[in-house]
Amino acid sequence: MELYQFRHSAFCEKVRLVLAVKGLDYTVVEVSPGLGQLELFRLSGQRQVPVLVDGSEVIADSTAIALYLERHQPEPQLLPEAPAERARVLLVEDWADTALAAGCRLALVQAAATDAQLRSALLPDSTPGPLRQLVSSLPGGVLAGVGEALASVIGVAERQQLQTNLEQLAVLVGDQPYLVGDRLSLADLAVVAQLGLLKFPPSSGVPLAGLGVGGIVDHPLLEPLFSWRDRIAAEAGRG
């Protein structure tokens, strides 16, 4: 199997988590923005990652890949057999991939606009040294307008909704080990993948691990949530 990915994409991390849980071997193909996306389009008919290639099968979209892998390697099971519980897992996964993903992504971009270390760490590994240095050395004031514009995009209500959702998740995982049922599921992995954009996990490597969105990464009420995330990642084999 080959996984075409962007290293810091939450949706690619979701697929990596599923692959790790299933114990499947695969090769990573890091897609370069621009030219690499054109090559990906020739392969899969679209420019977005993740894309999984398994022999003659080419599967795009993290959910489609997860469902394919569930059929390909049923154990350990990530989708319950009971219809009601399976529906709950898929509903949480869809929420994580849409509403949670949008809030996390915009919050991260806003934070990167004013955090030079985070901004530099998020650049692709293939970024030339001089360009990386230029991006990291831009004065905060230069990007202040970008941060303000993004703040207006997110809006106070949207940021508060993200905060509220995270606090509710923290309470939920403090009361039970998994989001749905009594075993690891695709719901857990989808949420864990998105939380990685707010506080990058150890698997992100140096220098990104531990960095994240101010006001969230250091919020005391959210410590249980990120501890749960790290526990789930470790259980999945991505600790």
PDB file of C-alpha atoms in Angstrom:
ATOM      1  CA  MET A   1       0.000   0.000   0.000  1.00  0.00           C
ATOM      2  CA  GLU A   2       1.052   3.579  -0.699  1.00  0.00           C
ATOM      3  CA  LEU A   3      -0.375   6.556   1.181  1.00  0.00           C
ATOM      4  CA  TYR A   4      -0.178   9.864  -0.672  1.00  0.00           C
ATOM      5  CA  GLN A   5      -0.282  12.520   1.987  1.00  0.00           C
ATOM      6  CA  PHE A   6       0.591  15.901   3.440  1.00  0.00           C
ATOM      7  CA  ARG A   7       2.421  15.190   6.676  1.00  0.00           C
ATOM      8  CA  HIS A   8       0.485  17.748   8.740  1.00  0.00           C
ATOM      9  CA  SER A   9      -2.979  17.010   7.332  1.00  0.00           C
ATOM     10  CA  ALA A  10      -5.401  15.851  10.027  1.00  0.00           C
ATOM     11  CA  PHE A  11      -7.225  13.703   7.474  1.00  0.00           C
ATOM     12  CA  CYS A  12      -3.964  11.982   6.550  1.00  0.00           C
ATOM     13  CA  GLU A  13      -3.295  11.421  10.265  1.00  0.00           C
ATOM     14  CA  LYS A  14      -6.740   9.832  10.546  1.00  0.00           C
ATOM     15  CA  VAL A  15      -5.767   7.332   7.844  1.00  0.00           C
ATOM     16  CA  ARG A  16      -2.369   6.720   9.467  1.00  0.00           C
ATOM     17  CA  LEU A  17      -4.168   5.953  12.732  1.00  0.00           C
ATOM     18  CA  VAL A  18      -6.463   3.450  11.000  1.00  0.00           C
ATOM     19  CA  LEU A  19      -3.499   1.796   9.270  1.00  0.00           C
ATOM     20  CA  ALA A  20      -1.653   1.590  12.594  1.00  0.00           C
ATOM     21  CA  VAL A  21      -4.628   0.031  14.383  1.00  0.00           C
ATOM     22  CA  LYS A  22      -4.980  -2.531  11.610  1.00  0.00           C
ATOM     23  CA  GLY A  23      -1.250  -3.307  11.696  1.00  0.00           C
ATOM     24  CA  LEU A  24      -0.950  -2.776   7.942  1.00  0.00           C
ATOM     25  CA  ASP A  25       2.343  -1.997   6.229  1.00  0.00           C
ATOM     26  CA  TYR A  26       2.428   0.944   3.850  1.00  0.00           C
ATOM     27  CA  THR A  27       4.777   3.384   2.195  1.00  0.00           C
ATOM     28  CA  VAL A  28       4.345   7.129   2.601  1.00  0.00           C
ATOM     29  CA  VAL A  29       4.489   9.319  -0.499  1.00  0.00           C
ATOM     30  CA  GLU A  30       4.746  12.955   0.581  1.00  0.00           C
ATOM     31  CA  VAL A  31       2.934  15.090  -1.977  1.00  0.00           C
ATOM     32  CA  SER A  32       4.646  18.368  -2.844  1.00  0.00           C
ATOM     33  CA  PRO A  33       2.234  21.301  -3.139  1.00  0.00           C
ATOM     34  CA  GLY A  34       1.778  22.280  -6.769  1.00  0.00           C
ATOM     35  CA  LEU A  35       3.610  19.825  -9.016  1.00  0.00           C
ATOM     36  CA  GLY A  36       3.015  16.889  -6.695  1.00  0.00           C
ATOM     37  CA  GLN A  37      -0.705  17.632  -6.669  1.00  0.00           C
ATOM     38  CA  LEU A  38      -0.778  17.560 -10.474  1.00  0.00           C
ATOM     39  CA  GLU A  39       0.835  14.134 -10.388  1.00  0.00           C
ATOM     40  CA  LEU A  40      -1.716  13.063  -7.804  1.00  0.00           C
ATOM     41  CA  PHE A  41      -4.519  14.279 -10.074  1.00  0.00           C
ATOM     42  CA  ARG A  42      -3.236  12.070 -12.895  1.00  0.00           C
ATOM     43  CA  LEU A  43      -3.251   9.132 -10.494  1.00  0.00           C
ATOM     44  CA  SER A  44      -6.563   9.645  -8.704  1.00  0.00           C
ATOM     45  CA  GLY A  45      -8.552  12.281 -10.579  1.00  0.00           C
ATOM     46  CA  GLN A  46      -8.339  14.830  -7.746  1.00  0.00           C
ATOM     47  CA  ARG A  47      -5.672  16.965  -6.059  1.00  0.00           C
ATOM     48  CA  GLN A  48      -6.575  16.438  -2.426  1.00  0.00           C
ATOM     49  CA  VAL A  49      -4.962  14.050   0.021  1.00  0.00           C
ATOM     50  CA  PRO A  50      -5.136  11.463   1.424  1.00  0.00           C
ATOM     51  CA  VAL A  51      -5.115   8.941  -1.392  1.00  0.00           C
ATOM     52  CA  LEU A  52      -4.423   5.254  -0.777  1.00  0.00           C
ATOM     53  CA  VAL A  53      -3.113   3.026  -3.544  1.00  0.00           C
ATOM     54  CA  ASP A  54      -3.486  -0.698  -2.966  1.00  0.00           C
ATOM     55  CA  GLY A  55      -2.492  -2.565  -6.091  1.00  0.00           C
ATOM     56  CA  SER A  56      -5.017  -1.576  -8.745  1.00  0.00           C
ATOM     57  CA  GLU A  57      -7.266   0.132  -6.184  1.00  0.00           C
ATOM     58  CA  VAL A  58      -6.997   3.913  -5.814  1.00  0.00           C
ATOM     59  CA  ILE A  59      -9.093   5.296  -2.958  1.00  0.00           C
ATOM     60  CA  ALA A  60      -9.444   8.993  -2.152  1.00  0.00           C
ATOM     61  CA  ASP A  61     -10.979  10.634   0.954  1.00  0.00           C
ATOM     62  CA  SER A  62     -10.173   9.631   4.527  1.00  0.00           C
ATOM     63  CA  THR A  63     -13.599   8.133   5.255  1.00  0.00           C
ATOM     64  CA  ALA A  64     -13.636   6.109   2.048  1.00  0.00           C
ATOM     65  CA  ILE A  65     -10.139   4.856   2.867  1.00  0.00           C
ATOM     66  CA  ALA A  66     -11.161   3.942   6.418  1.00  0.00           C
ATOM     67  CA  LEU A  67     -14.168   1.976   5.147  1.00  0.00           C
ATOM     68  CA  TYR A  68     -12.003   0.243   2.539  1.00  0.00           C
ATOM     69  CA  LEU A  69      -9.467  -0.753   5.196  1.00  0.00           C
ATOM     70  CA  GLU A  70     -12.260  -1.987   7.470  1.00  0.00           C
ATOM     71  CA  ARG A  71     -13.351  -4.349   4.687  1.00  0.00           C
ATOM     72  CA  HIS A  72      -9.772  -5.262   3.777  1.00  0.00           C
ATOM     73  CA  GLN A  73      -8.711  -5.982   7.371  1.00  0.00           C
ATOM     74  CA  PRO A  74     -11.805  -6.446   9.587  1.00  0.00           C
ATOM     75  CA  GLU A  75      -9.817  -6.933  12.815  1.00  0.00           C
ATOM     76  CA  PRO A  76      -9.481  -5.108  15.052  1.00  0.00           C
ATOM     77  CA  GLN A  77     -12.932  -3.808  14.300  1.00  0.00           C
ATOM     78  CA  LEU A  78     -13.386  -0.019  14.153  1.00  0.00           C
ATOM     79  CA  LEU A  79     -17.069  -0.010  13.185  1.00  0.00           C
ATOM     80  CA  PRO A  80     -19.528  -1.779  15.500  1.00  0.00           C
ATOM     81  CA  GLU A  81     -21.875  -4.358  14.041  1.00  0.00           C
ATOM     82  CA  ALA A  82     -24.917  -3.120  16.001  1.00  0.00           C
ATOM     83  CA  PRO A  83     -26.724  -0.654  13.676  1.00  0.00           C
ATOM     84  CA  ALA A  84     -27.420   2.011  16.329  1.00  0.00           C
ATOM     85  CA  GLU A  85     -23.880   2.006  17.675  1.00  0.00           C
ATOM     86  CA  ARG A  86     -22.429   1.985  14.160  1.00  0.00           C
ATOM     87  CA  ALA A  87     -24.604   4.994  13.322  1.00  0.00           C
ATOM     88  CA  ARG A  88     -23.300   6.855  16.386  1.00  0.00           C
ATOM     89  CA  VAL A  89     -19.705   6.171  15.370  1.00  0.00           C
ATOM     90  CA  LEU A  90     -20.298   7.457  11.848  1.00  0.00           C
ATOM     91  CA  LEU A  91     -22.138  10.541  13.127  1.00  0.00           C
ATOM     92  CA  VAL A  92     -19.258  11.474  15.449  1.00  0.00           C
ATOM     93  CA  GLU A  93     -16.773  10.819  12.648  1.00  0.00           C
ATOM     94  CA  ASP A  94     -18.712  13.090  10.296  1.00  0.00           C
ATOM     95  CA  TRP A  95     -18.871  15.842  12.961  1.00  0.00           C
ATOM     96  CA  ALA A  96     -15.117  15.550  13.495  1.00  0.00           C
ATOM     97  CA  ASP A  97     -14.436  15.732   9.748  1.00  0.00           C
ATOM     98  CA  THR A  98     -16.649  18.796   9.213  1.00  0.00           C
ATOM     99  CA  ALA A  99     -17.492  21.122  12.113  1.00  0.00           C
ATOM    100  CA  LEU A 100     -14.561  20.193  14.361  1.00  0.00           C
ATOM    101  CA  ALA A 101     -12.127  20.140  11.434  1.00  0.00           C
ATOM    102  CA  ALA A 102     -13.169  23.609  10.248  1.00  0.00           C
ATOM    103  CA  GLY A 103     -12.762  25.139  13.698  1.00  0.00           C
ATOM    104  CA  CYS A 104      -9.409  23.458  14.360  1.00  0.00           C
ATOM    105  CA  ARG A 105      -7.978  24.352  10.959  1.00  0.00           C
ATOM    106  CA  LEU A 106      -8.907  28.029  11.129  1.00  0.00           C
ATOM    107  CA  ALA A 107      -7.713  28.331  14.721  1.00  0.00           C
ATOM    108  CA  LEU A 108      -4.348  26.839  13.713  1.00  0.00           C
ATOM    109  CA  VAL A 109      -3.935  29.173  10.731  1.00  0.00           C
ATOM    110  CA  GLN A 110      -4.785  32.146  12.904  1.00  0.00           C
ATOM    111  CA  ALA A 111      -2.218  31.055  15.494  1.00  0.00           C
ATOM    112  CA  ALA A 112       0.462  30.469  12.848  1.00  0.00           C
ATOM    113  CA  ALA A 113      -0.030  34.005  11.542  1.00  0.00           C
ATOM    114  CA  THR A 114       1.433  35.400  14.755  1.00  0.00           C
ATOM    115  CA  ASP A 115       3.697  32.546  15.924  1.00  0.00           C
ATOM    116  CA  ALA A 116       6.947  32.407  13.944  1.00  0.00           C
ATOM    117  CA  GLN A 117       8.074  29.089  15.460  1.00  0.00           C
ATOM    118  CA  LEU A 118       4.788  27.388  14.641  1.00  0.00           C
ATOM    119  CA  ARG A 119       4.728  28.927  11.161  1.00  0.00           C
ATOM    120  CA  SER A 120       8.211  27.621  10.354  1.00  0.00           C
ATOM    121  CA  ALA A 121       7.535  24.162  11.801  1.00  0.00           C
ATOM    122  CA  LEU A 122       4.451  23.735   9.607  1.00  0.00           C
ATOM    123  CA  LEU A 123       6.393  24.227   6.364  1.00  0.00           C
ATOM    124  CA  PRO A 124       6.957  21.081   4.262  1.00  0.00           C
ATOM    125  CA  ASP A 125      10.242  19.297   4.911  1.00  0.00           C
ATOM    126  CA  SER A 126      11.250  20.028   1.308  1.00  0.00           C
ATOM    127  CA  THR A 127      11.064  23.811   1.859  1.00  0.00           C
ATOM    128  CA  PRO A 128      14.449  25.374   0.936  1.00  0.00           C
ATOM    129  CA  GLY A 129      16.417  26.715   3.891  1.00  0.00           C
ATOM    130  CA  PRO A 130      16.411  30.365   2.763  1.00  0.00           C
ATOM    131  CA  LEU A 131      12.627  30.357   2.298  1.00  0.00           C
ATOM    132  CA  ARG A 132      12.115  28.682   5.675  1.00  0.00           C
ATOM    133  CA  GLN A 133      14.305  31.331   7.306  1.00  0.00           C
ATOM    134  CA  LEU A 134      12.406  34.121   5.558  1.00  0.00           C
ATOM    135  CA  VAL A 135       9.030  32.801   6.674  1.00  0.00           C
ATOM    136  CA  SER A 136      10.125  32.337  10.268  1.00  0.00           C
ATOM    137  CA  SER A 137      11.793  35.750  10.470  1.00  0.00           C
ATOM    138  CA  LEU A 138       8.811  37.780   9.250  1.00  0.00           C
ATOM    139  CA  PRO A 139       7.940  40.280  11.992  1.00  0.00           C
ATOM    140  CA  GLY A 140       4.721  39.579  13.835  1.00  0.00           C
ATOM    141  CA  GLY A 141       3.401  42.968  12.798  1.00  0.00           C
ATOM    142  CA  VAL A 142       3.617  42.042   9.127  1.00  0.00           C
ATOM    143  CA  LEU A 143       1.118  39.246   9.635  1.00  0.00           C
ATOM    144  CA  ALA A 144      -1.004  40.994  12.237  1.00  0.00           C
ATOM    145  CA  GLY A 145      -3.516  41.960   9.573  1.00  0.00           C
ATOM    146  CA  VAL A 146      -3.714  38.344   8.462  1.00  0.00           C
ATOM    147  CA  GLY A 147      -4.413  37.259  12.016  1.00  0.00           C
ATOM    148  CA  GLU A 148      -7.094  39.905  12.389  1.00  0.00           C
ATOM    149  CA  ALA A 149      -8.697  38.884   9.096  1.00  0.00           C
ATOM    150  CA  LEU A 150      -8.717  35.260  10.153  1.00  0.00           C
ATOM    151  CA  ALA A 151     -10.174  36.245  13.496  1.00  0.00           C
ATOM    152  CA  SER A 152     -13.050  37.841  11.620  1.00  0.00           C
ATOM    153  CA  VAL A 153     -13.425  34.682   9.542  1.00  0.00           C
ATOM    154  CA  ILE A 154     -13.576  32.499  12.636  1.00  0.00           C
ATOM    155  CA  GLY A 155     -15.516  35.092  14.580  1.00  0.00           C
ATOM    156  CA  VAL A 156     -15.889  35.302  18.324  1.00  0.00           C
ATOM    157  CA  ALA A 157     -18.948  33.043  18.284  1.00  0.00           C
ATOM    158  CA  GLU A 158     -17.200  30.366  16.202  1.00  0.00           C
ATOM    159  CA  ARG A 159     -14.085  30.368  18.408  1.00  0.00           C
ATOM    160  CA  GLN A 160     -16.283  30.164  21.487  1.00  0.00           C
ATOM    161  CA  GLN A 161     -18.180  27.267  19.922  1.00  0.00           C
ATOM    162  CA  LEU A 162     -14.890  25.456  19.315  1.00  0.00           C
ATOM    163  CA  GLN A 163     -13.869  26.104  22.907  1.00  0.00           C
ATOM    164  CA  THR A 164     -17.235  24.885  24.194  1.00  0.00           C
ATOM    165  CA  ASN A 165     -17.066  21.731  22.077  1.00  0.00           C
ATOM    166  CA  LEU A 166     -13.568  20.979  23.334  1.00  0.00           C
ATOM    167  CA  GLU A 167     -14.600  21.456  26.951  1.00  0.00           C
ATOM    168  CA  GLN A 168     -17.587  19.157  26.411  1.00  0.00           C
ATOM    169  CA  LEU A 169     -15.307  16.549  24.856  1.00  0.00           C
ATOM    170  CA  ALA A 170     -12.973  16.855  27.851  1.00  0.00           C
ATOM    171  CA  VAL A 171     -15.868  16.106  30.213  1.00  0.00           C
ATOM    172  CA  LEU A 172     -17.021  13.208  28.035  1.00  0.00           C
ATOM    173  CA  VAL A 173     -13.649  11.469  27.835  1.00  0.00           C
ATOM    174  CA  GLY A 174     -13.081  12.075  31.525  1.00  0.00           C
ATOM    175  CA  ASP A 175     -16.170   9.977  32.217  1.00  0.00           C
ATOM    176  CA  GLN A 176     -15.592   7.146  29.724  1.00  0.00           C
ATOM    177  CA  PRO A 177     -12.576   5.735  27.871  1.00  0.00           C
ATOM    178  CA  TYR A 178     -14.078   5.895  24.369  1.00  0.00           C
ATOM    179  CA  LEU A 179     -16.506   8.208  22.606  1.00  0.00           C
ATOM    180  CA  VAL A 180     -18.872   5.431  21.543  1.00  0.00           C
ATOM    181  CA  GLY A 181     -19.278   2.098  23.276  1.00  0.00           C
ATOM    182  CA  ASP A 182     -16.596   0.281  25.225  1.00  0.00           C
ATOM    183  CA  ARG A 183     -13.897  -0.119  22.590  1.00  0.00           C
ATOM    184  CA  LEU A 184     -11.783   1.919  20.211  1.00  0.00           C
ATOM    185  CA  SER A 185     -13.675   3.035  17.105  1.00  0.00           C
ATOM    186  CA  LEU A 186     -13.362   5.219  14.042  1.00  0.00           C
ATOM    187  CA  ALA A 187     -15.083   7.994  16.030  1.00  0.00           C
ATOM    188  CA  ASP A 188     -12.137   8.175  18.442  1.00  0.00           C
ATOM    189  CA  LEU A 189      -9.574   8.205  15.645  1.00  0.00           C
ATOM    190  CA  ALA A 190     -11.360  10.949  13.699  1.00  0.00           C
ATOM    191  CA  VAL A 191     -11.508  13.231  16.740  1.00  0.00           C
ATOM    192  CA  VAL A 192      -7.925  12.462  17.773  1.00  0.00           C
ATOM    193  CA  ALA A 193      -6.669  13.362  14.292  1.00  0.00           C
ATOM    194  CA  GLN A 194      -8.311  16.800  14.385  1.00  0.00           C
ATOM    195  CA  LEU A 195      -7.086  17.543  17.922  1.00  0.00           C
ATOM    196  CA  GLY A 196      -3.567  17.200  16.557  1.00  0.00           C
ATOM    197  CA  LEU A 197      -3.997  20.567  14.833  1.00  0.00           C
ATOM    198  CA  LEU A 198      -4.582  22.287  18.170  1.00  0.00           C
ATOM    199  CA  LYS A 199      -1.700  20.653  20.030  1.00  0.00           C
ATOM    200  CA  PHE A 200       0.691  18.647  17.904  1.00  0.00           C
ATOM    201  CA  PRO A 201       1.329  15.159  19.340  1.00  0.00           C
ATOM    202  CA  PRO A 202       4.734  13.508  19.904  1.00  0.00           C
ATOM    203  CA  SER A 203       4.357  11.643  16.594  1.00  0.00           C
ATOM    204  CA  SER A 204       4.656  15.006  14.802  1.00  0.00           C
ATOM    205  CA  GLY A 205       8.361  15.026  15.644  1.00  0.00           C
ATOM    206  CA  VAL A 206      10.741  17.889  16.262  1.00  0.00           C
ATOM    207  CA  PRO A 207      10.223  20.838  16.111  1.00  0.00           C
ATOM    208  CA  LEU A 208       6.431  20.622  15.874  1.00  0.00           C
ATOM    209  CA  ALA A 209       5.566  18.282  18.775  1.00  0.00           C
ATOM    210  CA  GLY A 210       3.995  20.182  21.643  1.00  0.00           C
ATOM    211  CA  LEU A 211       3.314  23.352  19.676  1.00  0.00           C
ATOM    212  CA  GLY A 212      -0.243  24.475  19.111  1.00  0.00           C
ATOM    213  CA  VAL A 213      -2.911  27.107  19.433  1.00  0.00           C
ATOM    214  CA  GLY A 214      -2.498  29.509  22.342  1.00  0.00           C
ATOM    215  CA  GLY A 215      -5.461  29.584  24.682  1.00  0.00           C
ATOM    216  CA  ILE A 216      -6.230  25.964  23.846  1.00  0.00           C
ATOM    217  CA  VAL A 217      -2.948  24.093  24.129  1.00  0.00           C
ATOM    218  CA  ASP A 218      -2.403  25.610  27.588  1.00  0.00           C
ATOM    219  CA  HIS A 219      -6.014  25.669  28.825  1.00  0.00           C
ATOM    220  CA  PRO A 220      -6.274  23.760  32.147  1.00  0.00           C
ATOM    221  CA  LEU A 221      -9.801  22.494  31.429  1.00  0.00           C
ATOM    222  CA  LEU A 222      -8.551  20.821  28.255  1.00  0.00           C
ATOM    223  CA  GLU A 223      -5.650  18.905  29.800  1.00  0.00           C
ATOM    224  CA  PRO A 224      -7.806  15.758  30.220  1.00  0.00           C
ATOM    225  CA  LEU A 225      -8.807  15.939  26.562  1.00  0.00           C
ATOM    226  CA  PHE A 226      -5.231  16.019  25.284  1.00  0.00           C
ATOM    227  CA  SER A 227      -4.231  13.302  27.744  1.00  0.00           C
ATOM    228  CA  TRP A 228      -7.067  11.168  26.344  1.00  0.00           C
ATOM    229  CA  ARG A 229      -5.896  11.962  22.811  1.00  0.00           C
ATOM    230  CA  ASP A 230      -2.373  10.790  23.601  1.00  0.00           C
ATOM    231  CA  ARG A 231      -3.713   7.608  25.221  1.00  0.00           C
ATOM    232  CA  ILE A 232      -5.859   6.793  22.184  1.00  0.00           C
ATOM    233  CA  ALA A 233      -2.944   7.491  19.830  1.00  0.00           C
ATOM    234  CA  ALA A 234      -0.721   5.185  21.872  1.00  0.00           C
ATOM    235  CA  GLU A 235      -3.387   2.464  21.840  1.00  0.00           C
ATOM    236  CA  ALA A 236      -3.615   2.848  18.081  1.00  0.00           C
ATOM    237  CA  GLY A 237       0.168   2.533  17.737  1.00  0.00           C
ATOM    238  CA  ARG A 238       0.833   6.183  16.927  1.00  0.00           C
ATOM    239  CA  GLY A 239       2.118   7.297  20.337  1.00  0.00           C
TER     240      GLY A 239
END
